[in-house]
mmCIF file of C-alpha atoms in Angstrom:
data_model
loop_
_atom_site.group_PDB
_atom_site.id
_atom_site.type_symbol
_atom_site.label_atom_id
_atom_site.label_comp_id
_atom_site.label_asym_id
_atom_site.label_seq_id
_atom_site.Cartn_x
_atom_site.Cartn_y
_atom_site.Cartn_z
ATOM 1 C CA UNK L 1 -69.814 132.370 -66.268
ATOM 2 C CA UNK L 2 -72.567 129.784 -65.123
ATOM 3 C CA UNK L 3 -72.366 125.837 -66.459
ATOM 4 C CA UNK L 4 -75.257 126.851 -68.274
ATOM 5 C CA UNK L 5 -73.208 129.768 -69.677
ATOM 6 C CA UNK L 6 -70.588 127.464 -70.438
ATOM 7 C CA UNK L 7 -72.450 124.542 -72.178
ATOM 8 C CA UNK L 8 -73.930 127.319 -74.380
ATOM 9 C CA UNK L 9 -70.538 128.075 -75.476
ATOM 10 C CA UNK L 10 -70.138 124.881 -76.245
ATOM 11 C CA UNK L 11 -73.040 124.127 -78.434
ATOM 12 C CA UNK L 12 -72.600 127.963 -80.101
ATOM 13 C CA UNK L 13 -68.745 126.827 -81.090
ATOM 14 C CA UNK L 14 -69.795 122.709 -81.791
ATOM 15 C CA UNK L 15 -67.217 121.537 -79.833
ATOM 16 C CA UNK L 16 -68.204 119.004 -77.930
ATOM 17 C CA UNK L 17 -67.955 117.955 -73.989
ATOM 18 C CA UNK L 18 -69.040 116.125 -71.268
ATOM 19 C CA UNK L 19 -70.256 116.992 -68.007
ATOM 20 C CA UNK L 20 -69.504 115.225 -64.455
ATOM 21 C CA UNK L 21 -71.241 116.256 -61.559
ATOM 22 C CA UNK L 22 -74.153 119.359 -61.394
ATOM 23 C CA UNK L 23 -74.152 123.313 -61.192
ATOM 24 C CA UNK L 24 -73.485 123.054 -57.432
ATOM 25 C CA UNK L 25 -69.929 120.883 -58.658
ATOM 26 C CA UNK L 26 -69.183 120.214 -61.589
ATOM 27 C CA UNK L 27 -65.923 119.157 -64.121
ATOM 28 C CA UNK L 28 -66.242 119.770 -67.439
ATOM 29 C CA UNK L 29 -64.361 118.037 -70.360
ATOM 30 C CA UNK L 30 -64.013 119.706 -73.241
ATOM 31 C CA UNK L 31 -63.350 116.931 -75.841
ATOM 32 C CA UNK L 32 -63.054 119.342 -79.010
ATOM 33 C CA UNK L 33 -60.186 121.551 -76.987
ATOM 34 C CA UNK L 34 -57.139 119.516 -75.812
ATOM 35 C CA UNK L 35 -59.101 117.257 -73.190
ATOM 36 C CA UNK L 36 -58.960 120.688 -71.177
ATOM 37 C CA UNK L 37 -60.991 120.364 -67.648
ATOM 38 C CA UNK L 38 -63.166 123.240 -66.729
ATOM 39 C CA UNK L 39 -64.244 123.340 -62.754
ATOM 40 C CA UNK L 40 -67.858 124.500 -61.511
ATOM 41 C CA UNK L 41 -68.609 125.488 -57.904
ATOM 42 C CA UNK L 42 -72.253 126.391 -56.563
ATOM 43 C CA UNK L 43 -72.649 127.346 -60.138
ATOM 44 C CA UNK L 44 -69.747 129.179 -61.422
ATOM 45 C CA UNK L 45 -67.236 127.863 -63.767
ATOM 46 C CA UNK L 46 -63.779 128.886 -61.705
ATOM 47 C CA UNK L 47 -61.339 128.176 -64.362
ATOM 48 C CA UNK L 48 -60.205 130.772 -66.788
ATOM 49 C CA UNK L 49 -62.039 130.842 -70.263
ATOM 50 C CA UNK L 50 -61.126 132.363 -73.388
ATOM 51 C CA UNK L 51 -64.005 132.244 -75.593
ATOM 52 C CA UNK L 52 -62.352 133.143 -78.619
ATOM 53 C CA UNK L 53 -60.309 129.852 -78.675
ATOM 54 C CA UNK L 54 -63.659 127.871 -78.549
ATOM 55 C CA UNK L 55 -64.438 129.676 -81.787
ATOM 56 C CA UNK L 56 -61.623 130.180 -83.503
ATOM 57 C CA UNK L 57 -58.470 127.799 -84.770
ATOM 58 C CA UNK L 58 -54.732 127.669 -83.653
ATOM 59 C CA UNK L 59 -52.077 128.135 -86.254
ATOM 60 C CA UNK L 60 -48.787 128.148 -86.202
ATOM 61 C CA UNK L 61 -48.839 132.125 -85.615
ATOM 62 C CA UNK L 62 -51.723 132.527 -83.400
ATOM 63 C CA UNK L 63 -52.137 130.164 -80.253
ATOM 64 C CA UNK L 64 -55.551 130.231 -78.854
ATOM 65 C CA UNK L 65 -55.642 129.134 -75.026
ATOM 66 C CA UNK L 66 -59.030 128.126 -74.095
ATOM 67 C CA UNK L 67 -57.681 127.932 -70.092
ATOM 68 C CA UNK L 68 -59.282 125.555 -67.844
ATOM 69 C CA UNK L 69 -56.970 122.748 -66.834
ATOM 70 C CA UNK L 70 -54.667 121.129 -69.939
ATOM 71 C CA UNK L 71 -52.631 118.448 -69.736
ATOM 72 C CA UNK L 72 -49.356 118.898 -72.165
ATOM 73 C CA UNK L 73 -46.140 117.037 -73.070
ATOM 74 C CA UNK L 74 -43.004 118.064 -70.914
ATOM 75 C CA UNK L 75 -40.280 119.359 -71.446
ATOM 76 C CA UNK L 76 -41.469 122.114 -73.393
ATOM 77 C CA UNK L 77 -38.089 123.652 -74.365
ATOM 78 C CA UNK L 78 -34.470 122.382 -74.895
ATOM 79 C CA UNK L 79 -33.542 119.814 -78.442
ATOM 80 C CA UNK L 80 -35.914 117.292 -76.696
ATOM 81 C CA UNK L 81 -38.694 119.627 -76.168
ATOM 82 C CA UNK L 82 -42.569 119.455 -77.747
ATOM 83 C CA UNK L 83 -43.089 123.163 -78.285
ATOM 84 C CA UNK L 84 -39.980 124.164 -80.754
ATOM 85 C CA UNK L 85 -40.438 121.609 -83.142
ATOM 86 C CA UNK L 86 -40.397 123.878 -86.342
ATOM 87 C CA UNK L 87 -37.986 126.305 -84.433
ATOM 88 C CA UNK L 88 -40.376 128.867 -83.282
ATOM 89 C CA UNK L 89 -42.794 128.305 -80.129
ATOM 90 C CA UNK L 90 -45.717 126.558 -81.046
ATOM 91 C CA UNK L 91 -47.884 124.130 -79.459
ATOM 92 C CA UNK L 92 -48.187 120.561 -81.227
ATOM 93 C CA UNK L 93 -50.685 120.835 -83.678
ATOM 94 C CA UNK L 94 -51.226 117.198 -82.748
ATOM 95 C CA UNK L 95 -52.446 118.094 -79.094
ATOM 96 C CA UNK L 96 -54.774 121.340 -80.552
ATOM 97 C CA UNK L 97 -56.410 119.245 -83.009
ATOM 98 C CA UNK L 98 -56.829 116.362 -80.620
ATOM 99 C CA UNK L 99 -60.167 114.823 -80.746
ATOM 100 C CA UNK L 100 -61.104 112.974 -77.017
ATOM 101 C CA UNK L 101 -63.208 110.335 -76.256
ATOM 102 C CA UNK L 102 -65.089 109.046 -73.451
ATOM 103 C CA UNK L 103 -63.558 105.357 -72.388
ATOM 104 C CA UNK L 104 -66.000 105.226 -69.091
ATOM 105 C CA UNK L 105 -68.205 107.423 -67.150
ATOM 106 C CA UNK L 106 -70.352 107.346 -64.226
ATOM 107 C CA UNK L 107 -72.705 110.218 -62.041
ATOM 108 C CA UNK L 108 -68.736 111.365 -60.278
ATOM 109 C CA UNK L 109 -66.453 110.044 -62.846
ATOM 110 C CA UNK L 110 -65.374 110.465 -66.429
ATOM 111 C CA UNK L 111 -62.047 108.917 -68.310
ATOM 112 C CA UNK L 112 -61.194 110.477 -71.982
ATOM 113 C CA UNK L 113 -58.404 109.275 -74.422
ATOM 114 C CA UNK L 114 -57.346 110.914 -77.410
ATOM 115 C CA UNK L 115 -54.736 109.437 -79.435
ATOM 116 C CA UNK L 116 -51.496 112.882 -80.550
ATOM 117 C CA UNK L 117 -48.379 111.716 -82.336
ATOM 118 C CA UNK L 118 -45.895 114.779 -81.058
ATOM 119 C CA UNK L 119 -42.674 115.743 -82.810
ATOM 120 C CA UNK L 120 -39.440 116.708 -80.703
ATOM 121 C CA UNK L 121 -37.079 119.418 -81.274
ATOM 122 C CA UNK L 122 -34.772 117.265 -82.781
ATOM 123 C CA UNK L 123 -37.945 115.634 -85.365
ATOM 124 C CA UNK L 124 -37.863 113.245 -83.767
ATOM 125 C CA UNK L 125 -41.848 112.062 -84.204
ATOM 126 C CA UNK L 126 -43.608 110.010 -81.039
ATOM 127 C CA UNK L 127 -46.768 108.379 -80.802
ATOM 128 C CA UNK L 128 -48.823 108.696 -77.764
ATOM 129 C CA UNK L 129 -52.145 108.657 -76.220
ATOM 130 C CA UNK L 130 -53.270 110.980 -73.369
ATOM 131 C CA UNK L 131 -55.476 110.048 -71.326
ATOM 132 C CA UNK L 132 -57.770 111.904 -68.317
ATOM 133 C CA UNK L 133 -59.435 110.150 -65.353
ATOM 134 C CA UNK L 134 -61.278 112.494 -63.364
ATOM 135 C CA UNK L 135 -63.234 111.574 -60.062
ATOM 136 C CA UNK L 136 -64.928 114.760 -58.014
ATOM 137 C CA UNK L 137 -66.584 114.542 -54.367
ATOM 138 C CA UNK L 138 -67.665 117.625 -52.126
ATOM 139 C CA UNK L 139 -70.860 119.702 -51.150
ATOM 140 C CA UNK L 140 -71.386 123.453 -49.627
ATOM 141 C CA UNK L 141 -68.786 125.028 -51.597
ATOM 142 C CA UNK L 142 -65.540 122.803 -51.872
ATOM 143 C CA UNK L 143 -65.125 120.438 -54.733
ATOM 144 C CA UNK L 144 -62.364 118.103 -54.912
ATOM 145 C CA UNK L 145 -61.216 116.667 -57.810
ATOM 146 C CA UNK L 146 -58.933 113.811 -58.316
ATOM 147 C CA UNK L 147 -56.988 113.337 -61.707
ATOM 148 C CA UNK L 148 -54.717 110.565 -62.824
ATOM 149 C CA UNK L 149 -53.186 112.005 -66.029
ATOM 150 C CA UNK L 150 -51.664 109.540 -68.471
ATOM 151 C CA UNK L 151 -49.210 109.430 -71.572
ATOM 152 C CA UNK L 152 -49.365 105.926 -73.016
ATOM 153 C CA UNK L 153 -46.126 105.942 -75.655
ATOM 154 C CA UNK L 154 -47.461 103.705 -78.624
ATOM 155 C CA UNK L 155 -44.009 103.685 -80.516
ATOM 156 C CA UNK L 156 -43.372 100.056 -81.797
ATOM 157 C CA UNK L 157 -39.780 100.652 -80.422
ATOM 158 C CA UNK L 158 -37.960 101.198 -77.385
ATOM 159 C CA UNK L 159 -36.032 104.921 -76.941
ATOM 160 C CA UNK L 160 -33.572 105.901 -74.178
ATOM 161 C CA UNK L 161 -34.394 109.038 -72.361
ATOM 162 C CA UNK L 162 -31.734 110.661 -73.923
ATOM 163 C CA UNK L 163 -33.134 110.303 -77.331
ATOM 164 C CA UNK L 164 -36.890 111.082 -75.747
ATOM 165 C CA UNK L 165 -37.636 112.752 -72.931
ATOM 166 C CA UNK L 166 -41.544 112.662 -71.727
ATOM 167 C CA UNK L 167 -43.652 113.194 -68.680
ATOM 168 C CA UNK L 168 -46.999 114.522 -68.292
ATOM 169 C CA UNK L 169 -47.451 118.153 -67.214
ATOM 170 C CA UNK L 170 -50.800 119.493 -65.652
ATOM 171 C CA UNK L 171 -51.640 123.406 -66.144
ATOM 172 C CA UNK L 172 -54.562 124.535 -64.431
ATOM 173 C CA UNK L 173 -55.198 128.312 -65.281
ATOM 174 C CA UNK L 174 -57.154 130.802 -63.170
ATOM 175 C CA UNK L 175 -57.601 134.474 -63.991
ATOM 176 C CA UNK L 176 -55.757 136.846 -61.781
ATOM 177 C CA UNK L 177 -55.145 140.161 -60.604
ATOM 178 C CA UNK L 178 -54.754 142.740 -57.690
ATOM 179 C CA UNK L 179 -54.126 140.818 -54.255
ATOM 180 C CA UNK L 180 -53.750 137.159 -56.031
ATOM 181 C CA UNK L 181 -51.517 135.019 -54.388
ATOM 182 C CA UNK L 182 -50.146 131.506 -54.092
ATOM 183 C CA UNK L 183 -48.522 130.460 -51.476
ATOM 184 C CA UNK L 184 -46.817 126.693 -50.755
ATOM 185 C CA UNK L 185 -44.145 125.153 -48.470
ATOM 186 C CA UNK L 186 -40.440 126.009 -48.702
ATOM 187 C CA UNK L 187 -38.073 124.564 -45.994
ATOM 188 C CA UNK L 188 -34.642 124.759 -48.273
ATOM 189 C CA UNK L 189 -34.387 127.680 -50.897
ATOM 190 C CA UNK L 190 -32.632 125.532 -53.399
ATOM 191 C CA UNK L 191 -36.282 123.897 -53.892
ATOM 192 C CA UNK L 192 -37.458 127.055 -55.528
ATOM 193 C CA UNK L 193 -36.158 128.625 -58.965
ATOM 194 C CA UNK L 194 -36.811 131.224 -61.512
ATOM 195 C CA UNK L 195 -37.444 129.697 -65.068
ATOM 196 C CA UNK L 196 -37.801 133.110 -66.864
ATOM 197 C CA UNK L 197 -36.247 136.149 -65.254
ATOM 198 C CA UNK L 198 -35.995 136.718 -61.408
ATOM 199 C CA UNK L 199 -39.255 136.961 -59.533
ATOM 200 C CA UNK L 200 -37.343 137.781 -56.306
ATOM 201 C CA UNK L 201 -39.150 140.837 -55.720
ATOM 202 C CA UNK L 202 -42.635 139.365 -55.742
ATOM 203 C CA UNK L 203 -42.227 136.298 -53.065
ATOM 204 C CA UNK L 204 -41.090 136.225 -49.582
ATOM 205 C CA UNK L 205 -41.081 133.393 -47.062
ATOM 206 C CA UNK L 206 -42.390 133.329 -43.386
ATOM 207 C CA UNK L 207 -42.459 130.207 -41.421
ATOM 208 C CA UNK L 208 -41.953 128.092 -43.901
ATOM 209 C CA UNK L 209 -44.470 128.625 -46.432
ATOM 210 C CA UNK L 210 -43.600 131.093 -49.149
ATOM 211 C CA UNK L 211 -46.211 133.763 -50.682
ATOM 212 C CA UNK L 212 -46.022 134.963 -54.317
ATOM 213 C CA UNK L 213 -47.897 137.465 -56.170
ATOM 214 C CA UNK L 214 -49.544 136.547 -59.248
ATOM 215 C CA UNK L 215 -51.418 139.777 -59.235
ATOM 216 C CA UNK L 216 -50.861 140.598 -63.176
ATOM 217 C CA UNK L 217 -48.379 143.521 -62.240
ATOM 218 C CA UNK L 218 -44.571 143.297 -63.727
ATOM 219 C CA UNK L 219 -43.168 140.777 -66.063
ATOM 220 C CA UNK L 220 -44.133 137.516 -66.641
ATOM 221 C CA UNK L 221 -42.561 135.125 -64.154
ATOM 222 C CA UNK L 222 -42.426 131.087 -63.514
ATOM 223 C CA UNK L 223 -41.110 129.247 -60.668
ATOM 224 C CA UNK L 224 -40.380 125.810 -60.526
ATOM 225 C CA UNK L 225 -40.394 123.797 -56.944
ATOM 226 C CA UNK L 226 -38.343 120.655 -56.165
ATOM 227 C CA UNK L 227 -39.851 117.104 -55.489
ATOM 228 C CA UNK L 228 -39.857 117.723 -51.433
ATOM 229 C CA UNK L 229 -42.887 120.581 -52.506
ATOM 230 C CA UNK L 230 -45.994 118.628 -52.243
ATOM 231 C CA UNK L 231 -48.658 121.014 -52.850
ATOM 232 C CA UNK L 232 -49.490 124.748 -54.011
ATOM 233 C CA UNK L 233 -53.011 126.881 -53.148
ATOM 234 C CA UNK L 234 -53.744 130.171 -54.767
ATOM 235 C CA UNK L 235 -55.801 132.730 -53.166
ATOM 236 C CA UNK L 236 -58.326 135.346 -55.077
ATOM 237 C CA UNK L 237 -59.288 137.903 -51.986
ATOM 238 C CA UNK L 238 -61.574 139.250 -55.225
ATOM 239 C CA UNK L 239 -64.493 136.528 -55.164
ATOM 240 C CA UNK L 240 -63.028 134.292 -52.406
ATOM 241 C CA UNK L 241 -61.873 131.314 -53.935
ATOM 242 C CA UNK L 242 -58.907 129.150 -52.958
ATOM 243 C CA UNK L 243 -57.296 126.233 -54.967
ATOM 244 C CA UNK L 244 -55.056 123.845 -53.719
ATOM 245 C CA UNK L 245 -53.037 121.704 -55.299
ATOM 246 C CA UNK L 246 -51.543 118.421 -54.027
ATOM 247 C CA UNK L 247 -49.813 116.365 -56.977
ATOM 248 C CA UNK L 248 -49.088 112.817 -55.363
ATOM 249 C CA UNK L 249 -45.240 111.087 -55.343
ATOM 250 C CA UNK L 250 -43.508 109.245 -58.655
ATOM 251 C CA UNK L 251 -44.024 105.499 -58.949
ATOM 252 C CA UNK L 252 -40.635 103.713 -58.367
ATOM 253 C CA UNK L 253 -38.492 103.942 -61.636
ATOM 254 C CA UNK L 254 -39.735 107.105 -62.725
ATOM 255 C CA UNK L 255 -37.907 110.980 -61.880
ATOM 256 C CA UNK L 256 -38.412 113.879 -62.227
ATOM 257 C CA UNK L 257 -37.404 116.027 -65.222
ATOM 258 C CA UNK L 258 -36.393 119.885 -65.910
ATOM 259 C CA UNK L 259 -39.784 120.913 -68.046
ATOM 260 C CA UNK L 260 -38.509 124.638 -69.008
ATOM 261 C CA UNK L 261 -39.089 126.870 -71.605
ATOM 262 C CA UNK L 262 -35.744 126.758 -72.947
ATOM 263 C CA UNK L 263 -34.111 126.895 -76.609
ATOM 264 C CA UNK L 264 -33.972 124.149 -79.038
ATOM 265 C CA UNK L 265 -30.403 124.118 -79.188
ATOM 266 C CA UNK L 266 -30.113 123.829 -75.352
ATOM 267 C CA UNK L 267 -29.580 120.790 -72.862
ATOM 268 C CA UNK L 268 -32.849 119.466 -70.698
ATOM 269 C CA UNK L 269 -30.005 120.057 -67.791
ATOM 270 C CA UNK L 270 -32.300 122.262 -65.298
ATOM 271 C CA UNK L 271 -33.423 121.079 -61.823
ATOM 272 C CA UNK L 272 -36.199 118.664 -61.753
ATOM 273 C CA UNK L 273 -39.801 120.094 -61.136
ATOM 274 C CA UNK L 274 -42.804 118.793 -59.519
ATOM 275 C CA UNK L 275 -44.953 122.069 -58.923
ATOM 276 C CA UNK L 276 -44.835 125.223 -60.742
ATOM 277 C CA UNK L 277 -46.462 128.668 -60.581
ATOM 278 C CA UNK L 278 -46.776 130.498 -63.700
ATOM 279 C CA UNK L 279 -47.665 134.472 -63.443
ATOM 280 C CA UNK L 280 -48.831 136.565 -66.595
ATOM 281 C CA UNK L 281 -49.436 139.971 -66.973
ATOM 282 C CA UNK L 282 -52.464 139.638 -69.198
ATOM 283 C CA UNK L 283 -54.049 138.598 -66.443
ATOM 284 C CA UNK L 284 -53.909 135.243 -65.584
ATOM 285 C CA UNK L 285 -51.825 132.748 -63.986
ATOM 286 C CA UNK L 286 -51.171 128.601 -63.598
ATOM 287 C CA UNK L 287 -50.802 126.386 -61.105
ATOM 288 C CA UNK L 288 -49.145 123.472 -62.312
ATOM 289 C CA UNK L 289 -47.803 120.023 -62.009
ATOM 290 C CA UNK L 290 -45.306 117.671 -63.400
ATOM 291 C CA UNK L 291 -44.545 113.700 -63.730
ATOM 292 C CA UNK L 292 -41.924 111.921 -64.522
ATOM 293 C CA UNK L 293 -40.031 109.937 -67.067
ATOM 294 C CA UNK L 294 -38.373 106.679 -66.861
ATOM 295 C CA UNK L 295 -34.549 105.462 -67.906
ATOM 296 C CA UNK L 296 -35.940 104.269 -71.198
ATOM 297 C CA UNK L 297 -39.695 104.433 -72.730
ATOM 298 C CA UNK L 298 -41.053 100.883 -73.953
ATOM 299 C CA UNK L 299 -43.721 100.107 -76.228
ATOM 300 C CA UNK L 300 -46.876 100.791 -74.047
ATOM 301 C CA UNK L 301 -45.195 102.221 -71.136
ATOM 302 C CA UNK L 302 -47.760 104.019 -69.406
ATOM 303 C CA UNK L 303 -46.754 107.517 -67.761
ATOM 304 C CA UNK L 304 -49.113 108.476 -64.662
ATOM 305 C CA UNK L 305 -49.327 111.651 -63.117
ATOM 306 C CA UNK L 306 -52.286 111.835 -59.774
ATOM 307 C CA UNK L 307 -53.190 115.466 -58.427
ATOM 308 C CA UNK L 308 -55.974 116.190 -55.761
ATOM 309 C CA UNK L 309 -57.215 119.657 -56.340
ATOM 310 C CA UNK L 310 -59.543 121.198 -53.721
ATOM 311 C CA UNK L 311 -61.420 123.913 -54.679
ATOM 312 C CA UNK L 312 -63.302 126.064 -51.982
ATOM 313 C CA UNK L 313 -65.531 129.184 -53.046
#
């Protein structure tokens, strides 16, 4: 799809967006669909799109996915979890109905804010704002693009992270299939975990760097890296492109926190993540990445998450 192919979309569905940045590089916020990011290069959006989600609503059966790059609520299982508030999976209504605005923009940059009160596993309701500062720079064929992903908690009270767990969590989805790869350092083996069922069979590790399929075939799979993994890159031999992901270290008094798909009746107990790859037989995959969370969230404590990715096509 082209940006004008995109934009088209847009107006067809009356959502609407903003644009940083020209056919040749380009990010695109979609303002009507979760503040999701959608990445041009030399005139092709790169991201995965599913059209039907620009024209059609989410409901507590049916989750539409528009792809592109979201930015959600961690953890999204376990009784502090965003996703099993009314015991079933579910994404917050609160973040699909979310309505963005532009708070600055220039030729390179854009920042969007959209204000989602999110409800825990245990009902436990919290009031946030997400915001999205995006900055892009590149010619002939790379674009990088800098994000600083933010969760502003607006509760007029303090909670203890053991009453409310939050960090922000980056998932930037690409559409996949035979030969697909990502690949991304891996000096200790204890820094790299299955969150569904084993993917054992589809990664192995040479010098250091570890290579796993996200070709489509198989079971779903999701790994989740440790904090000493820095970056991620997948690698589509189809059209050429590579992504790479760098997500940038915790500011002191923040940690890391286990973001798994887990039940509601379970402990947020897992290993911490920082990077994940996500693999889906339908044909897609994510390359994602995690903040942190602090002892206690204050009224207007401000949760930052900063990724570099560097796409090259």
């Amino acid at each position: 799809m082209t940006l004008s192919e995109l934009l088209q979309l847009f107006e067809t569905s009356q959502r609407r967006c903003h644009v940083v940045g020209d056919c040749q590089g380009a990010v695109v916020a979609a303002l009507d669909l979760e503040g999701r990011l959608f990445t041009v290069v030399n005139d092709r959006v790169v991201n995965r799109i599913n059209p039907e989600a620009f024209l059609g609503t989410c409901t507590r059966d049916t989750y539409l996915n528009p792809g592109g790059d979201g930015l959600w609520p961690a953890p999204e299982g376990s009784r502090l979890g965003y996703e099993y508030a009314i015991g079933d999976w579910r994404v917050p209504p609160g973040l699909t109905s979310a309505r963005f605005w532009l708070l600055s923009t220039t030729p390179e940059t854009a920042s969007i804010r959209a204000e989602i009160d999110l409800l825990n596993s245990e009902g436990r309701g919290v009031p946030t704002a997400f915001e999205r500062h995006v900055a892009i720079s590149g010619e002939n064929g790379t674009l990088k693009v800098d994000v600083t992903e933010v969760i502003e908690y607006l509760g007029a009270e303090p909670v203890a992270r053991a009453a409310c767990l939050l960090a922000p969590w980056s998932l930037c989805q690409f559409d996949s299939g035979p030969g697909c790869t990502v690949r991304f350092p891996l000096r200790e083996a204890s820094q790299c975990w299955d969150l569904y069922a084993s993917s054992a069979d589809r990664r192995s590790v040479k010098d250091g760097i570890c290579t796993a399929r996200t070709d489509a075939e198989g079971e779903r799979y999701q790994v989740g890296l440790g904090p000493e993994v820095s970056w991620l890159e997948f690698h589509d031999p189809r059209s050429g492109l590579r992504v790479r992901r760098e997500a940038a270290s915790l500011e002191p008094g923040l940690s890391y926190i286990d973001i798994a798909d887990r039940a509601p009746d379970q402990e947020p107990d897992g290993a911490p993540v920082r990077l994940s790859v996500y693999s889906d037989p339908d044909g897609f995959m994510e390359i994602e990445a995690a903040g942190g969370c602090p002892s206690a969230l204050a009224p207007g404590t401000r949760l930052e998450l900063k990724t570099t990715t560097t796409y090259s096509l």
